[in-house]
């Protein structure tokens, strides 16, 4: 008997600044019901699923951004999501901006089991962008202004019969993200993203280039750790700003098993055999047999680039 | 003025067990002269370039394998390579089996400057395969029998106007390989490989699958560290055993700039702009701005998979 976890990657189309939480939650619930009808056990929504991608907007006073944050989870506006998940027996993961009782702000995602209980929380570690208004960029990307880097590491949970971990958006480009979870035996990484179609630093980069990097990062993380990766976009044009789609699921051999080709609300459903992760974990990527940690020291000793070590 | 390093990836076709070193060195010299005619400054040959891929053969007495090893570099049979490199003003890198004066054995590659001086040495860290005869495999892959894991880490050298590092074959599948060099600012990674077309553990894997994993690993390493990667095959059928080709060069945006489509001796020449590595290193992969080493601890604390860290 294969261990099947049928996952629905629930892409969200654009959320305009003027759209409120109840309207978005209604869209998410509609996707959840459709996912249930297609046999899904677990639905994965994108990063900052409840609001527009607000880090594109500069607020001199950070407090003005507080309306995009959740002070409680579930809160009154998100409770219907949890109620529907419990009603349907559907596990879920989604991202939101978290404001803690101590006033700390994180770009967060959660893992919710079929009973509607939050069993895991992840806070985005690799915040892209910048903290101050930058007039040299084609657009602002102020995640470093509105969020602290995550403080919870990259845990993996026993979840719905498998080992599941989370990442968010830019985390997917960093091999450390997947490896820290791979070293906990991860079988499925779920991640959401809001990725601008234009690179703020380069007019030469095309949509095709950006989609290529999205696939490359996800596929390499999947292959090199022999894990499923479910990558879910918020897509489309939000108040004139374009986010690309490309929601996809990669298997433990790194191959893409499905990808959405539009920028609207939509589902990609796949029955993932968690036992298919074993072959890679027991052969090519048998870490215990092949990794040589004594030569990896720089990875934790240096954050940035330092002097070359080669001596003549 | 761009900093151009024109590299020739010098794929070698098969080397049969019966072929001796002088015959192989003559082929390598022919490729070097052809590379010079095409404007190359630096020629890169594959792993274990001087002999057949002998780890496929099981010798109960390891000493019987000693004929595949080099006790001196250069030695009398390899001196003509160094002489030609000096004559042409061509830098080079190639792999060979190293037997040290103390009797230690490594799967080694070297970096040789235009004057013919060895300026860098690398010893393969990620040895694939196994140490004892394994009748369950379709073919033997005894690198763990004939070699010790490398003891020199992954240094990067100032070389020919750039920052250059080396890796060998299976190293290319491990993101740690590229990252340790990326943290030294590497601008070009050169690596050679001998990769069987069949996976000894799986009859289901096709040549296409194997080539896909080759490309994926190299492209991800290039993109995620914003470096050129030059990956050079020994290819073709050696005494009935098939090695795939697929020699390729990937740019710092992860895209393949050229790939060979045959399994014979041949050249892939590309003028690599080392300054093209700057864009990625200064933006998306500005390590100092974005890496969070406090969350990467498991990468050096655990060689193999351990318990999941998620708590409910």
Short mmCIF file of C-alpha atoms in Angstrom, two decimals, chain A residues 28-210:
data_model
loop_
_atom_site.label_atom_id
_atom_site.label_comp_id
_atom_site.label_asym_id
_atom_site.label_seq_id
_atom_site.Cartn_x
_atom_site.Cartn_y
_atom_site.Cartn_z
CA UNK A 28 -10.26 30.16 -0.41
CA UNK A 29 -13.30 28.23 0.83
CA UNK A 30 -14.57 27.79 -2.72
CA UNK A 31 -11.19 26.32 -3.67
CA UNK A 32 -11.28 24.05 -0.62
CA UNK A 33 -14.67 22.64 -1.56
CA UNK A 34 -13.51 22.08 -5.13
CA UNK A 35 -10.36 20.38 -3.85
CA UNK A 36 -12.44 18.08 -1.67
CA UNK A 37 -14.54 17.14 -4.67
CA UNK A 38 -11.32 16.19 -6.48
CA UNK A 39 -10.20 13.92 -3.65
CA UNK A 40 -7.65 16.14 -1.91
CA UNK A 41 -6.67 15.52 1.73
CA UNK A 42 -4.49 18.61 2.08
CA UNK A 43 -4.84 22.05 0.51
CA UNK A 44 -1.93 24.47 0.24
CA UNK A 45 -2.49 28.18 -0.35
CA UNK A 46 0.18 30.80 -1.13
CA UNK A 47 2.24 33.20 0.96
CA UNK A 48 0.29 36.14 2.44
CA UNK A 49 -2.86 34.47 1.19
CA UNK A 50 -5.29 36.80 2.94
CA UNK A 51 -4.23 40.14 1.46
CA UNK A 52 -2.59 41.84 -1.44
CA UNK A 53 1.22 41.59 -1.53
CA UNK A 54 1.54 44.72 0.58
CA UNK A 55 5.38 44.83 0.87
CA UNK A 56 5.34 46.54 -2.52
CA UNK A 57 3.88 49.61 -0.80
CA UNK A 58 6.11 51.97 1.16
CA UNK A 59 4.71 53.33 4.41
CA UNK A 60 7.07 55.72 6.13
CA UNK A 61 5.30 54.91 9.37
CA UNK A 62 5.37 51.12 9.68
CA UNK A 63 2.28 51.24 11.88
CA UNK A 64 0.26 52.17 8.80
CA UNK A 65 0.97 48.68 7.47
CA UNK A 66 -0.64 47.05 10.50
CA UNK A 67 -3.93 46.57 8.75
CA UNK A 68 -2.33 43.83 6.65
CA UNK A 69 -1.38 41.81 9.72
CA UNK A 70 -3.27 39.18 11.75
CA UNK A 71 -3.21 39.54 15.53
CA UNK A 72 -4.94 36.19 16.12
CA UNK A 73 -5.06 32.97 14.14
CA UNK A 74 -7.78 31.98 13.69
CA UNK A 75 -9.40 35.36 14.10
CA UNK A 76 -13.00 36.26 13.44
CA UNK A 77 -12.42 36.72 9.71
CA UNK A 78 -10.39 33.52 9.24
CA UNK A 79 -12.50 31.28 11.48
CA UNK A 80 -14.71 30.20 8.54
CA UNK A 81 -11.65 28.68 6.83
CA UNK A 82 -10.93 26.55 9.88
CA UNK A 83 -14.60 25.63 10.24
CA UNK A 84 -14.80 24.48 6.63
CA UNK A 85 -11.55 22.52 6.92
CA UNK A 86 -12.95 20.70 9.94
CA UNK A 87 -16.27 20.11 8.20
CA UNK A 88 -14.54 18.64 5.16
CA UNK A 89 -11.80 16.80 7.07
CA UNK A 90 -9.24 18.73 5.03
CA UNK A 91 -5.73 19.53 6.23
CA UNK A 92 -4.40 22.91 5.10
CA UNK A 93 -1.48 25.34 4.99
CA UNK A 94 -1.53 29.04 4.21
CA UNK A 95 0.57 32.12 4.71
CA UNK A 96 -0.25 35.38 6.46
CA UNK A 97 1.40 38.40 8.05
CA UNK A 98 1.70 37.72 11.78
CA UNK A 99 1.70 40.44 14.45
CA UNK A 100 2.55 38.90 17.81
CA UNK A 101 1.24 40.12 21.17
CA UNK A 102 4.75 41.53 21.74
CA UNK A 103 4.45 43.59 18.55
CA UNK A 104 6.82 41.47 16.47
CA UNK A 105 6.05 40.99 12.79
CA UNK A 106 6.73 37.87 10.74
CA UNK A 107 5.90 36.49 7.31
CA UNK A 108 4.33 33.28 8.57
CA UNK A 109 2.70 30.07 7.42
CA UNK A 110 0.88 27.39 9.37
CA UNK A 111 0.08 23.71 9.10
CA UNK A 112 -3.46 22.81 10.13
CA UNK A 113 -4.60 19.21 10.54
CA UNK A 114 -7.93 17.69 9.51
CA UNK A 115 -9.47 18.56 12.86
CA UNK A 116 -8.74 22.25 12.27
CA UNK A 117 -5.93 22.39 14.86
CA UNK A 118 -2.80 24.40 14.11
CA UNK A 119 0.00 21.88 14.54
CA UNK A 120 2.93 23.76 13.04
CA UNK A 121 4.12 27.30 12.44
CA UNK A 122 6.92 28.57 10.21
CA UNK A 123 8.26 32.11 9.93
CA UNK A 124 10.03 33.09 6.71
CA UNK A 125 13.79 33.03 7.14
CA UNK A 126 15.03 34.41 3.80
CA UNK A 127 13.40 37.82 3.51
CA UNK A 128 14.20 39.33 0.12
CA UNK A 129 14.26 42.99 -0.76
CA UNK A 130 15.16 45.94 1.39
CA UNK A 131 14.12 48.01 4.41
CA UNK A 132 14.17 51.60 3.11
CA UNK A 133 12.59 53.22 0.07
CA UNK A 134 14.91 52.58 -2.89
CA UNK A 135 14.36 54.88 -5.86
CA UNK A 136 16.84 52.89 -8.02
CA UNK A 137 14.44 49.96 -8.20
CA UNK A 138 11.70 49.53 -10.77
CA UNK A 139 9.42 48.62 -7.86
CA UNK A 140 9.73 48.40 -4.09
CA UNK A 141 10.08 45.08 -2.28
CA UNK A 142 10.02 46.04 1.39
CA UNK A 143 9.90 42.69 3.16
CA UNK A 144 12.95 43.64 5.20
CA UNK A 145 11.03 46.72 6.38
CA UNK A 146 7.85 45.04 7.51
CA UNK A 147 9.12 41.69 8.82
CA UNK A 148 11.81 40.27 11.06
CA UNK A 149 13.61 37.17 9.78
CA UNK A 150 11.95 34.03 11.09
CA UNK A 151 13.11 32.69 14.43
CA UNK A 152 11.78 29.13 14.27
CA UNK A 153 14.24 27.49 11.87
CA UNK A 154 12.95 24.94 9.35
CA UNK A 155 11.13 22.30 11.41
CA UNK A 156 9.54 19.20 9.91
CA UNK A 157 6.38 17.76 11.42
CA UNK A 158 4.80 14.33 11.51
CA UNK A 159 1.65 15.29 9.67
CA UNK A 160 -1.11 13.35 7.92
CA UNK A 161 0.96 10.18 7.78
CA UNK A 162 4.09 11.82 6.41
CA UNK A 163 6.91 14.22 7.27
CA UNK A 164 6.00 17.72 6.12
CA UNK A 165 7.83 21.03 6.26
CA UNK A 166 7.15 24.59 5.12
CA UNK A 167 9.02 27.35 3.34
CA UNK A 168 7.92 30.69 1.93
CA UNK A 169 8.68 32.32 -1.43
CA UNK A 170 12.34 33.40 -1.55
CA UNK A 171 13.28 30.50 0.76
CA UNK A 172 12.81 28.24 -2.25
CA UNK A 173 15.89 29.65 -4.00
CA UNK A 174 18.19 28.70 -1.10
CA UNK A 175 19.42 25.10 -0.98
CA UNK A 176 19.89 25.41 2.78
CA UNK A 177 16.10 25.58 3.15
CA UNK A 178 15.52 22.15 1.68
CA UNK A 179 18.65 20.60 3.17
CA UNK A 180 17.79 21.47 6.76
CA UNK A 181 14.42 19.80 6.20
CA UNK A 182 15.99 16.94 4.25
CA UNK A 183 18.14 16.20 7.29
CA UNK A 184 14.90 15.65 9.19
CA UNK A 185 13.68 13.21 6.53
CA UNK A 186 11.16 15.55 4.94
CA UNK A 187 8.80 13.91 2.42
CA UNK A 188 6.84 16.99 1.36
CA UNK A 189 7.79 20.66 1.45
CA UNK A 190 4.89 23.07 0.95
CA UNK A 191 5.60 26.65 0.02
CA UNK A 192 3.72 29.66 -1.24
CA UNK A 193 5.03 32.65 -3.10
CA UNK A 194 4.22 36.13 -4.41
CA UNK A 195 6.86 36.79 -7.04
CA UNK A 196 6.88 39.89 -9.21
CA UNK A 197 7.07 39.16 -12.91
CA UNK A 198 9.65 41.94 -13.27
CA UNK A 199 13.02 41.85 -11.52
CA UNK A 200 13.32 45.23 -9.78
CA UNK A 201 17.04 45.29 -10.57
CA UNK A 202 16.95 44.24 -14.21
CA UNK A 203 14.82 45.09 -17.18
CA UNK A 204 16.56 42.35 -19.17
CA UNK A 205 14.99 39.50 -17.20
CA UNK A 206 11.87 38.13 -18.85
CA UNK A 207 8.84 36.28 -17.47
CA UNK A 208 10.31 33.15 -19.02
CA UNK A 209 13.59 33.71 -17.14
CA UNK A 210 11.71 34.14 -13.87
#
